[in-house]
XYZ file of C-alpha atoms in Angstrom:
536
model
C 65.631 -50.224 13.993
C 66.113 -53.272 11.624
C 67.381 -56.117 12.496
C 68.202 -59.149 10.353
C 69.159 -62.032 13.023
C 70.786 -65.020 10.376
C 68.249 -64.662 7.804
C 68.610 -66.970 5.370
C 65.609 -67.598 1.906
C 65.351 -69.892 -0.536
C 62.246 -69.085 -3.019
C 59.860 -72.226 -3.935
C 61.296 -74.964 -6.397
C 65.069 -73.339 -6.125
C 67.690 -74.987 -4.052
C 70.065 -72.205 -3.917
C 69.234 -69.485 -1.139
C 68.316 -65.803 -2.480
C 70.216 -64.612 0.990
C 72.427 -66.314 2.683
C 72.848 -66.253 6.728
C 72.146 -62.282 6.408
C 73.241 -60.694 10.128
C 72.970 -57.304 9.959
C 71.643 -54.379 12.456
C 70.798 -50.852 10.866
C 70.281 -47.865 13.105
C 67.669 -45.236 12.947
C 68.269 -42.519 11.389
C 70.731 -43.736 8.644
C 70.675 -44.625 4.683
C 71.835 -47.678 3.787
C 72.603 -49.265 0.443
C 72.229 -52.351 -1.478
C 74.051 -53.149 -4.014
C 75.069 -56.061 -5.700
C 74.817 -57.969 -9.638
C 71.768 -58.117 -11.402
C 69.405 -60.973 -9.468
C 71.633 -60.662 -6.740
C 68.906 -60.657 -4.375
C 68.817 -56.942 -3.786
C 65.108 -57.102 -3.941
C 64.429 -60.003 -1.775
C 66.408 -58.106 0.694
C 64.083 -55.234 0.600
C 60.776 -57.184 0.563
C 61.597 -58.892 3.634
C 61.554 -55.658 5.795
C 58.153 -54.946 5.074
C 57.191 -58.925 4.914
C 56.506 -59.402 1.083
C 58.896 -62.108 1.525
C 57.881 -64.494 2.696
C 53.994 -63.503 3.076
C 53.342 -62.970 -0.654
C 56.045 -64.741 -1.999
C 56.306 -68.564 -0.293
C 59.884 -69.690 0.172
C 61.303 -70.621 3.222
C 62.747 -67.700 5.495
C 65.091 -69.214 8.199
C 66.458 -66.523 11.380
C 64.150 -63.876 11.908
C 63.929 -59.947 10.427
C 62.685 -57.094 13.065
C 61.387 -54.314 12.587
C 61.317 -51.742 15.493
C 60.881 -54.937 17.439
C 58.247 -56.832 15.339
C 58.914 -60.103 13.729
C 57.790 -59.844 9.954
C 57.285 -63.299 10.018
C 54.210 -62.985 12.083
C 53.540 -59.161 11.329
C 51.662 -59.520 7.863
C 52.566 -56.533 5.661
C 49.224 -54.887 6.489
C 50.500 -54.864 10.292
C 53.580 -52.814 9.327
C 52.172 -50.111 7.035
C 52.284 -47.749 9.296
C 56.105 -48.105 10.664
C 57.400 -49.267 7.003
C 56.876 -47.387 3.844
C 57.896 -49.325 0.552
C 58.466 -47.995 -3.083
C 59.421 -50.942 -5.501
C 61.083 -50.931 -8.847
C 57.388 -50.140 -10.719
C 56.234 -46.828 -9.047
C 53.131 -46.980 -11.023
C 52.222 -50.724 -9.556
C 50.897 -48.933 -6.527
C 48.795 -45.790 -7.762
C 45.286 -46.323 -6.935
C 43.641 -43.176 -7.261
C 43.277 -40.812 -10.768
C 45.402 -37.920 -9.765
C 48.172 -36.718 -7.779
C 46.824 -34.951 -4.813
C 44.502 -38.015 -4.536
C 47.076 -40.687 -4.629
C 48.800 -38.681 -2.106
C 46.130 -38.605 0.853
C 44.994 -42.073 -0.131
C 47.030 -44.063 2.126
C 46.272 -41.390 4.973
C 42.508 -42.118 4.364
C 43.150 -45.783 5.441
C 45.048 -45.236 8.212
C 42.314 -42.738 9.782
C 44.375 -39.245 9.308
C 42.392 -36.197 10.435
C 41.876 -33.667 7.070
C 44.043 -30.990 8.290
C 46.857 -33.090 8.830
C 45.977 -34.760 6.010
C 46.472 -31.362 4.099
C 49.237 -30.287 5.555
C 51.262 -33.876 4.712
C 50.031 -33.561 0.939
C 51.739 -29.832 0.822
C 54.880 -31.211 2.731
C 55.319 -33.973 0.316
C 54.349 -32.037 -2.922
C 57.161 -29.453 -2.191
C 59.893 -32.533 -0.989
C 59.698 -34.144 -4.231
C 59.388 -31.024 -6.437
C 56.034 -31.568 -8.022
C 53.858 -29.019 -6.881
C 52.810 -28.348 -10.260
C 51.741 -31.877 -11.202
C 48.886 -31.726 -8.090
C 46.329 -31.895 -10.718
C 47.834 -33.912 -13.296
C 46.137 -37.761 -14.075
C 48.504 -40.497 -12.567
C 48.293 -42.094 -15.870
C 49.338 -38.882 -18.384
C 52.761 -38.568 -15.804
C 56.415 -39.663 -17.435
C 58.651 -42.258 -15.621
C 60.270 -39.781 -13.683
C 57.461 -38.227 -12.620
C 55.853 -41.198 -11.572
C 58.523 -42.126 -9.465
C 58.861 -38.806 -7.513
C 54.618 -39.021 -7.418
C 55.097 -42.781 -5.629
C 57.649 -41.584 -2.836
C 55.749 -38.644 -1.565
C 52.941 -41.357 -1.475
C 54.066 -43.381 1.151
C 56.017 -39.916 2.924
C 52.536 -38.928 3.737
C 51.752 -41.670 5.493
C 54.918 -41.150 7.781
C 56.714 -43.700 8.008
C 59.721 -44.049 10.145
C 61.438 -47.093 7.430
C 61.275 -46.327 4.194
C 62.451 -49.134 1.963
C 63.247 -47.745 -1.838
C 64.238 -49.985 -5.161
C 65.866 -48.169 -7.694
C 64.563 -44.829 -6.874
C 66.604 -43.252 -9.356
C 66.788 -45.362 -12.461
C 64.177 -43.521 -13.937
C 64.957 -40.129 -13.528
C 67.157 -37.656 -15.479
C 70.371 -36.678 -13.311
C 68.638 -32.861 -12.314
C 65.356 -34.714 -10.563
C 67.818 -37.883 -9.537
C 69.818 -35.028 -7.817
C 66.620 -33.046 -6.490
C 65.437 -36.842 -4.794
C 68.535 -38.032 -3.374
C 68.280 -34.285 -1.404
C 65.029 -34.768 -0.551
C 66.163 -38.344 0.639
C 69.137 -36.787 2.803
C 67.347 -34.532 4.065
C 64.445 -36.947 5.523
C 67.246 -39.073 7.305
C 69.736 -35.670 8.573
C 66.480 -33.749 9.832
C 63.871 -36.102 10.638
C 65.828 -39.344 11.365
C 63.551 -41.393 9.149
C 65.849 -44.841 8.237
C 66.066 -45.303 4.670
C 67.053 -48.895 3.086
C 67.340 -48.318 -0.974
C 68.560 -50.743 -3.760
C 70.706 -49.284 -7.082
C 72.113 -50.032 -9.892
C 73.063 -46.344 -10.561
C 75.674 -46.178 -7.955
C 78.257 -43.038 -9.499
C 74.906 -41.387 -8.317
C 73.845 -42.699 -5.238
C 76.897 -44.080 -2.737
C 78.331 -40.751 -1.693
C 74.933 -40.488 0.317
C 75.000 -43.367 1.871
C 76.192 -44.130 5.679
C 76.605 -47.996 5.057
C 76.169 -50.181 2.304
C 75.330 -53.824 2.507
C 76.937 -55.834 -0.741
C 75.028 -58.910 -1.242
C 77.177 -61.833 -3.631
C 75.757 -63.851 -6.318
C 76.016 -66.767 -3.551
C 73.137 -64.574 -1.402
C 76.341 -63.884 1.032
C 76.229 -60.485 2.856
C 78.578 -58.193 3.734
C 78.095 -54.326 5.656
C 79.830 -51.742 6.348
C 81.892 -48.701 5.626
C 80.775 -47.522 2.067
C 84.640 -46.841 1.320
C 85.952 -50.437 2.583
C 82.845 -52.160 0.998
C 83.320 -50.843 -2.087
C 87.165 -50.975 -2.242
C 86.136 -55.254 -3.657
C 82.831 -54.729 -4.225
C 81.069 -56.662 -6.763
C 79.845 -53.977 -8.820
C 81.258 -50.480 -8.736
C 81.001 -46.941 -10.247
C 83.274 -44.836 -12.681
C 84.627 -42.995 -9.532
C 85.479 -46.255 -7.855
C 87.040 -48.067 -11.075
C 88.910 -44.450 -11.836
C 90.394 -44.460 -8.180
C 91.413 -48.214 -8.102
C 93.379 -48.087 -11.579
C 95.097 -44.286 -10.474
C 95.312 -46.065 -6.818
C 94.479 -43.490 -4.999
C 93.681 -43.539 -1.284
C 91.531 -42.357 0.440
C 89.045 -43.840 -2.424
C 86.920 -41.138 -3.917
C 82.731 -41.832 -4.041
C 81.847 -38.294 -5.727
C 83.523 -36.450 -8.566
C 84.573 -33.706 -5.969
C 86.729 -36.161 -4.294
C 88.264 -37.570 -7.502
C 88.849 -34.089 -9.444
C 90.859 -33.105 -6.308
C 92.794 -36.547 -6.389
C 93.411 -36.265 -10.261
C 95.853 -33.680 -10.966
C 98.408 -35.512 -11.640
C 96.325 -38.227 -14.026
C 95.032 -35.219 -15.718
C 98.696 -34.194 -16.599
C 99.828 -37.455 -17.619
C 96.466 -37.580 -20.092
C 97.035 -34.519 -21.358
C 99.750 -35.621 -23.316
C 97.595 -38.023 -25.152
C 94.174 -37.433 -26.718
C 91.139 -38.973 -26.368
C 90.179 -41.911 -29.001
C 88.159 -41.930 -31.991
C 84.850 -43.942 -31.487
C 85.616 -47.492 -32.182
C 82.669 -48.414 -33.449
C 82.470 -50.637 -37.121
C 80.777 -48.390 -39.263
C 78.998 -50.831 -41.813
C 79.470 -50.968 -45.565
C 75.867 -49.287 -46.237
C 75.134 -45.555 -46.151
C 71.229 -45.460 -46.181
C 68.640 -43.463 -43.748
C 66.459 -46.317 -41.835
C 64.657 -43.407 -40.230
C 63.387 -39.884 -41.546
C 61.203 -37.557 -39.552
C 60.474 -33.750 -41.239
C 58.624 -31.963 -38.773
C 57.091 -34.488 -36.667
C 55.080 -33.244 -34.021
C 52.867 -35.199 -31.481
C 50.018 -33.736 -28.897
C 48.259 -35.522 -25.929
C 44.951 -33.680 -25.938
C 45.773 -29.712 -26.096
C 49.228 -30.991 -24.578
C 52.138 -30.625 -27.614
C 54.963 -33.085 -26.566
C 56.545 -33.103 -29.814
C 57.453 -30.051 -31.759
C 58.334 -29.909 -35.520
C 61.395 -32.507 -35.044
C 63.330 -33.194 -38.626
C 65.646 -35.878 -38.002
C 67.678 -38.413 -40.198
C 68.626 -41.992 -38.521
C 70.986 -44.017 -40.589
C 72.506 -47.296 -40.835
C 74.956 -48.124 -38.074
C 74.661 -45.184 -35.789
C 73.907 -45.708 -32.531
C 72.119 -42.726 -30.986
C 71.243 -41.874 -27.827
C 67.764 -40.057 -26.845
C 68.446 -37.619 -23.760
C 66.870 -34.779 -21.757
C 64.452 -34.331 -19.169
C 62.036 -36.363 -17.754
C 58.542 -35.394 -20.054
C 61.108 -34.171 -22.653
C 59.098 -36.268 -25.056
C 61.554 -38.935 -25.929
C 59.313 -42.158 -24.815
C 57.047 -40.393 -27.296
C 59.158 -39.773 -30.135
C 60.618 -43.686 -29.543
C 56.744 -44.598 -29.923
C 55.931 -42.837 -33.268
C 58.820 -44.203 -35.014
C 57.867 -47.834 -33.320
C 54.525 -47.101 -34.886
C 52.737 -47.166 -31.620
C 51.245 -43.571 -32.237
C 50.502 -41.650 -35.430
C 51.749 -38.666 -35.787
C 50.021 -35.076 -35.279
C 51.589 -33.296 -37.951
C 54.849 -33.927 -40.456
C 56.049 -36.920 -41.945
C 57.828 -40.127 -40.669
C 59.237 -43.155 -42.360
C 60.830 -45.971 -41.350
C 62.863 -48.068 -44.402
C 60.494 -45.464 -46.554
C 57.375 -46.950 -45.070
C 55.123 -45.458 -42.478
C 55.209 -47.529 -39.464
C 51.635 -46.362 -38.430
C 50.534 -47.876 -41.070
C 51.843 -51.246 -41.143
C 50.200 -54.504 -39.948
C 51.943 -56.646 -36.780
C 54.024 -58.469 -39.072
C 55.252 -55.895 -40.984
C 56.214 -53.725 -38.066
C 58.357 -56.339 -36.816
C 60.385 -57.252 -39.677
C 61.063 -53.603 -39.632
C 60.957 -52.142 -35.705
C 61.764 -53.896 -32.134
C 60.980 -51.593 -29.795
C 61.135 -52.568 -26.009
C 59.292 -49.853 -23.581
C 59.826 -49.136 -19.884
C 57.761 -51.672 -18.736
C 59.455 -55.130 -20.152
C 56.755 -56.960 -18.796
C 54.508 -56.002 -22.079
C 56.406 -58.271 -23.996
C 56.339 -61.579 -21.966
C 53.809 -63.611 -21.677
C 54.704 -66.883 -21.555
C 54.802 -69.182 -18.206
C 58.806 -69.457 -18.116
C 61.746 -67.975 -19.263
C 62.479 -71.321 -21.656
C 59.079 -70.994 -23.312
C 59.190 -67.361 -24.073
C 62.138 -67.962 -25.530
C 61.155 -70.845 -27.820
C 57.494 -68.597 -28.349
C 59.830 -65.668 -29.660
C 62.385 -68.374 -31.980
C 59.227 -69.461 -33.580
C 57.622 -66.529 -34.403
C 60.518 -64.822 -35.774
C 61.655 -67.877 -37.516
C 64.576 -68.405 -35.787
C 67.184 -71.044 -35.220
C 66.103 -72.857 -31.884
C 68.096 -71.619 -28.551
C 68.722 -68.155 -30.873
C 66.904 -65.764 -27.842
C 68.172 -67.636 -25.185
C 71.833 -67.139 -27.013
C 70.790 -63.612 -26.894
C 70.187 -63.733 -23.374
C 73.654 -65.243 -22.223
C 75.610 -62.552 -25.016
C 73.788 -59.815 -22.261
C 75.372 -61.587 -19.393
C 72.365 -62.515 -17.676
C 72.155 -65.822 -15.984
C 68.306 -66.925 -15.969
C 66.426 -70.005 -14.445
C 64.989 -71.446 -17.744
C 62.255 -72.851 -15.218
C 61.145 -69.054 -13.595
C 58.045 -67.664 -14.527
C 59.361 -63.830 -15.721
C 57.247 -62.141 -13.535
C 59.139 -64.161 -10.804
C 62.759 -62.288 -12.401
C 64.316 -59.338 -10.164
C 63.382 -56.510 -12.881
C 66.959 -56.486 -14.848
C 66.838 -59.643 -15.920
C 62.998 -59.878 -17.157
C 64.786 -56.286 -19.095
C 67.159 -58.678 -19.944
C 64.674 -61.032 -21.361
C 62.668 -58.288 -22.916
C 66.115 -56.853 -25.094
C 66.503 -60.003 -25.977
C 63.347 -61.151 -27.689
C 63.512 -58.188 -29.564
C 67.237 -57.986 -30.801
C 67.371 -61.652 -31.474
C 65.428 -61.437 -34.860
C 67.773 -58.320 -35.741
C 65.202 -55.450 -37.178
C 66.230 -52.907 -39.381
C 65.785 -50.602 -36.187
C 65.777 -51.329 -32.987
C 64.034 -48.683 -29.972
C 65.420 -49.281 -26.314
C 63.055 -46.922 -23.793
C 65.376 -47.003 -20.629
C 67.434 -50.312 -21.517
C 69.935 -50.291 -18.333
C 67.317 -50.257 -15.732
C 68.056 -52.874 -13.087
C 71.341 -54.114 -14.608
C 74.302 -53.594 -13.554
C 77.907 -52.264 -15.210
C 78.691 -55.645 -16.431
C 75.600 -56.523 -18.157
C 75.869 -53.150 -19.085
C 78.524 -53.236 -21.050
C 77.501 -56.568 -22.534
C 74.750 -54.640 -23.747
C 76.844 -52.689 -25.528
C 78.837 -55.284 -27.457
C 75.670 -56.654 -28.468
C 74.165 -53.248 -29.840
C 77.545 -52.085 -31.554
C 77.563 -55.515 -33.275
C 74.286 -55.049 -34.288
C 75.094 -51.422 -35.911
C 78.205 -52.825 -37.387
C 75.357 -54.919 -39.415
C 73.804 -52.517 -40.848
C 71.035 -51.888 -38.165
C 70.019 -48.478 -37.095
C 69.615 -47.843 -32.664
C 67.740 -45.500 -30.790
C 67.894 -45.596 -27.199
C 66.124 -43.359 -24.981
C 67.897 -42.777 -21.848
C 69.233 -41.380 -18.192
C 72.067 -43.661 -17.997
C 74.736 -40.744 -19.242
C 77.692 -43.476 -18.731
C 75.788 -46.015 -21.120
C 75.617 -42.974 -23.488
C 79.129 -42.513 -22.869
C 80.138 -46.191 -23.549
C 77.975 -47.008 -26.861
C 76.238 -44.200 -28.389
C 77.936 -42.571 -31.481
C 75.333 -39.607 -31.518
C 73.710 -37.681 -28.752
C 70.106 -35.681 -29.312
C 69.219 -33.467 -26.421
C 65.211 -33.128 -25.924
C 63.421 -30.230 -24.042
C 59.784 -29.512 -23.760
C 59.228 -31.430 -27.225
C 62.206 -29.652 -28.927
C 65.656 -30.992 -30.287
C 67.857 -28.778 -28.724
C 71.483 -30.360 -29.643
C 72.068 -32.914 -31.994
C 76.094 -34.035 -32.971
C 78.480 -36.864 -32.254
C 78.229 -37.938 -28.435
C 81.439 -37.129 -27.260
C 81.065 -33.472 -28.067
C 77.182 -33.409 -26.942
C 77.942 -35.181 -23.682
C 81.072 -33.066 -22.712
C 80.035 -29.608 -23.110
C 77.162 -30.848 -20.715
C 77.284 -30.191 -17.072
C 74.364 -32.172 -16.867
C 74.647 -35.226 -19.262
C 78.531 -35.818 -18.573
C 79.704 -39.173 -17.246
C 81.681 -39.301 -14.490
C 85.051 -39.532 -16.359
C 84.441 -37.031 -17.974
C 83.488 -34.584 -15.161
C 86.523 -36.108 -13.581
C 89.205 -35.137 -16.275
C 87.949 -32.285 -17.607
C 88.729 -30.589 -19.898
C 90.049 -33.537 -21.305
C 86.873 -35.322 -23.242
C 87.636 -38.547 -21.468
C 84.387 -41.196 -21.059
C 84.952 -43.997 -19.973
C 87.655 -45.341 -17.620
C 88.493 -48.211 -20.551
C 89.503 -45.545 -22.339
C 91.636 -43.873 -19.757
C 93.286 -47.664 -19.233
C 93.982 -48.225 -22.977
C 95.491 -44.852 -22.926
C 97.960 -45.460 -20.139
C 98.633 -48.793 -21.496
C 99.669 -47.444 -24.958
């Protein structure tokens, strides 16, 4: 179905190739995966099956890439709409019409669709993705996670027989990640659609696929068996790492393959308990942030519902729930984006709705979903030197920040040229540089991968060992398990648990890492801690 015949790209004004002498055939019928480090060239990958790259992007593509026979090279994207249906890391970048239902039937409208299949698409789709009851809603009044179920069932109507995904879960909470990846299995099993997705989020995603295809940071490419690729694969999940340190064989993808290869680790831990949370706790004991019965509408819509919290110096706390649980929302009133409906909210005893530009910053950094709100410069170098100045920093300070996240960036690339972790990268980092009293993350892992992740959290627990309060609002339940030294649970605009992480996150079937859900009961996170422990 797709055929990459020694495809090798190099983007304009780089001399080292994005992919490198890529030879790869996949089937119909099959999902396939691409994974690899943060900038790997995941994307590129993607954008070539569909002709984005090289049509929109320049570069020079070498070998050839087929598509049910046609050459992208010479089939403009345009040409290939109707074989090849594309969803990139911005779901929203494609929405053209004001609601659901419309966005829906709009690409069937320009390809000529009579009504009543037209209608009967928009039904199937709806009821794939699970959002029947957002047929009405305004594109631009959906969550994240609603978006991004709203953008697949876009191009599904169209029917494509390729459909090319990037990050389709990263935005999701695990229940609709779950309820997508079926939908997903269930187009390839039943309908033999072939489905080519980039992730970060593997412990979700690789037990579903048939092959992956692991691209190095040297644009190399290797396919094959998901079990042999991953065995040395350059990123890897909890369940992979877990299976590699116990060694055992076969090597487990899902929790349901590792709990039944863990007996025996579960044994040996249960002589042993758990750690403490290793996180500095700072000299001061102050509240940075107090809400007493905040509550927020949209319209006649309440999002936010009498929430009393306290936020205090040097916790780290992690914002879960839902997608539309209301945390984006509640991260916005305390950056002082929105004022609130009803109660009271202070940030270092000041109201952050109140406050002028320059006072907000001293006091909040908050970056949102979209990074890209935040950088505006024409390169990476000059944003950096842009944010130095106006925070009156020491020169080279963001870029400092930048490497401490384990990002490499091209001081020369315009961001909007970045793969989308590392303009997030970017984004974290002119905002922690200048150290605010509290710092708001909206979705911080999406597009990294589990070693910039967990620079990411050496940087944030250094921060809170400073002094500086954390909020992160979040999906990622193994960066909750890694950093975060409180968990709040959201629902329908409600705090529904609130206590230390480990105990939130445990009790869970639904916000539990994948160590955990492996050695349970133990309360185990992270596979560090299950190493230190067999260490000791």
């Amino acid at each position: 179905m797709i055929r990459f015949d020694h495809v090798t790209f190099t983007y304009p004004d780089t001399s080292r190739p994005a992919l490198a002498d890529v030879d790869v055939t996949i089937p119909e019928g099959e999902l396939w995966l691409v994974i690899g480090r943060t900038g790997a060239g995941k994307s590129t990958l993607l954008r070539s099956i569909n002709g984005l790259v090289p049509h929109f992007s320049g570069g020079t593509l070498r070998g050839q890439v087929l598509v049910d026979g046609r050459s992208t090279a010479t089939a403009p994207p345009r040409e290939l709409a109707d074989l090849v249906g594309v969803v990139g890391q911005d779901p929203t970048s494609g929405f053209v019409a004001d609601t659901v239902e419309d966005e829906l039937a709009y690409a069937m409208e320009n390809l000529g669709v009579a009504h009543n299949v037209m209608r009967r698409r928009v039904e199937d789709a709806l009821d794939l993705l699970s959002i029947a009851d957002l047929r009405h809603r305004a594109l631009g009044t959906l969550s994240s996670g609603q978006a991004q179920r709203v953008a697949i069932a876009s191009v599904l109507t169209a029917a494509p027989r390729v459909l090319v995904l990037d990050e389709p879960t990263s935005a999701l909470d695990p229940g609709a990640a779950e309820e997508v990846l079926a939908a997903l299995t269930r187009l390839v099993h039943d309908l033999g659609l072939t489905i080519v997705a980039a992730e970060h989020r593997l412990e979700r995603v690789v037990q579903y696929a048939d092959r992956v295809i692991a691209i190095d940071e040297d644009g190399a490419v290797r396919a094959g068996d998901p079990r042999s690729i991953m065995t040395d694969a350059p990123v890897a999940p909890p369940v992979v790492e877990l299976g590699v340190l116990a060694g055992w064989r076969p090597l487990p993808l899902s929790v349901r393959d590792a709990r039944r290869a863990a007996g025996a680790l579960r044994e040996r831990l249960a002589r042993t308990t758990p750690p403490a949370p290793t996180h500095i706790q700072p000299v001061a004991n102050r509240a940075v942030v107090t809400t007493h019965r905040l509550s927020a509408r949209y319209g006649s819509n309440v999002v936010l519902r009498d929430i009393t919290l306290q936020l205090d110096a040097g916790e780290i706390v992690a914002l879960m729930g839902r997608n539309g649980a209301g945390k984006s929302t509640l991260l916005n009133h305390l950056g002082g984006l929105l004022r609130p409906a009803a109660g009271e909210l202070t940030v270092n005893d000041l109201r952050p709705y109140t406050l002028n530009p320059q006072q907000l910053v001293r006091n909040v950094g908050l970056v949102p979903p979209d990074p890209s709100a935040l950088l505006y410069e024409q390169t990476v170098h000059a944003e950096a030197v842009t944010a130095d100045r106006e925070h009156h920093l020491d020169p080279g300070t963001t870029l400092a920040t930048v490497d401490a996240l384990g990002i490499d960036l091209d001081p020369d690339r315009h961001p909007r040229d970045l793969s989308e972790g590392q303009r997030l990268a970017l984004a974290i980092a002119v905002v922690v540089a200048p150290a605010p009293e509290l710092v708001l993350l909206d979705e911080p892992t999406r597009g990294l991968d589990y070693d910039a992740k967990r620079h990411l959290t050496v940087v944030l627990r250094a921060l809170a060992a400073r002094g500086h309060a954390i909020m992160l609002a979040t999906h990622d339940v193994e960066l909750v398990a890694a950093v975060a030294t409180r968990a709040i649970v959201l629902a329908d605009g409600d705090i529904v648990s609130d206590g230390p992480a480990r105990d939130v996150v445990c009790h869970s079937p639904v916000f539990a890492p994948q160590t955990a859900k492996i050695l349970a009961p133990g309360q185990w996170l992270t596979v560090a801690e299950v190493e230190a422990a067999l260490i000791a």
